[in-house]
Amino acid sequence: MTFVNEKQIGNDTFAPIDILDYIYAVLHSPNYREKYKEFLKIDFPKVPYPQPTQLFFGLWLI
């Protein structure tokens, strides 16, 4: 994965907006909310690092 400053077409690049899209998708996922329901009541949400990278690219496309 390669970070770029601006949106580009490519399979292995991502831009700042893609990171925001990924975070939005994770935090609004019903699975994430259910799994961390009790923790979210007392603390800020934590965004998991995407493993494998296909997860990152798959979620920000939603």
CSV table of C-alpha atoms in Angstrom, one decimal:
chain,number,residue,atom,x,y,z
A,1,MET,CA,0.0,0.0,0.0
A,2,THR,CA,1.3,3.4,-0.9
A,3,PHE,CA,0.0,6.7,0.5
A,4,VAL,CA,-0.6,9.5,-2.0
A,5,ASN,CA,-1.6,13.1,-1.4
A,6,GLU,CA,-4.4,13.1,-4.0
A,7,LYS,CA,-6.8,10.6,-5.2
A,8,GLN,CA,-5.3,8.4,-7.9
A,9,ILE,CA,-6.5,5.4,-9.8
A,10,GLY,CA,-4.5,2.4,-8.7
A,11,ASN,CA,-4.8,-0.9,-6.9
A,12,ASP,CA,-2.2,-0.2,-4.2
A,13,THR,CA,-2.6,3.5,-3.4
A,14,PHE,CA,-4.7,5.4,-1.0
A,15,ALA,CA,-5.4,9.1,-0.2
A,16,PRO,CA,-6.5,10.9,3.0
A,17,ILE,CA,-10.2,10.7,2.0
A,18,ASP,CA,-9.8,6.9,1.8
A,19,ILE,CA,-8.6,6.7,5.4
A,20,LEU,CA,-11.7,8.7,6.5
A,21,ASP,CA,-13.9,6.4,4.4
A,22,TYR,CA,-12.4,3.3,6.1
A,23,ILE,CA,-12.8,4.8,9.6
A,24,TYR,CA,-16.4,5.8,8.9
A,25,ALA,CA,-17.2,2.2,7.6
A,26,VAL,CA,-15.6,0.6,10.6
A,27,LEU,CA,-17.3,2.8,13.2
A,28,HIS,CA,-20.7,2.4,11.6
A,29,SER,CA,-20.5,-1.4,11.2
A,30,PRO,CA,-23.1,-3.2,13.2
A,31,ASN,CA,-20.5,-5.9,14.1
A,32,TYR,CA,-18.1,-3.4,15.5
A,33,ARG,CA,-20.8,-1.6,17.5
A,34,GLU,CA,-22.0,-4.9,19.0
A,35,LYS,CA,-18.6,-6.3,19.7
A,36,TYR,CA,-17.4,-3.1,21.5
A,37,LYS,CA,-20.8,-1.9,22.9
A,38,GLU,CA,-19.8,-1.8,26.5
A,39,PHE,CA,-16.4,-0.3,25.8
A,40,LEU,CA,-17.9,2.5,23.7
A,41,LYS,CA,-20.0,3.6,26.6
A,42,ILE,CA,-17.0,4.6,28.6
A,43,ASP,CA,-14.2,5.5,26.1
A,44,PHE,CA,-13.5,6.7,22.6
A,45,PRO,CA,-13.7,4.2,19.8
A,46,LYS,CA,-10.5,2.6,18.6
A,47,VAL,CA,-10.0,2.0,14.9
A,48,PRO,CA,-8.4,-1.4,14.2
A,49,TYR,CA,-5.5,-1.6,11.7
A,50,PRO,CA,-6.8,-3.4,8.6
A,51,GLN,CA,-5.4,-6.9,8.2
A,52,PRO,CA,-5.2,-7.9,5.4
A,53,THR,CA,-5.0,-4.8,3.2
A,54,GLN,CA,-7.9,-6.1,1.1
A,55,LEU,CA,-10.1,-5.3,4.2
A,56,PHE,CA,-9.0,-1.6,4.0
A,57,PHE,CA,-9.8,-1.4,0.3
A,58,GLY,CA,-13.0,-3.3,0.6
A,59,LEU,CA,-14.4,-1.2,3.4
A,60,TRP,CA,-13.7,2.3,2.0
A,61,LEU,CA,-15.5,1.3,-1.2
A,62,ILE,CA,-18.8,0.9,0.8
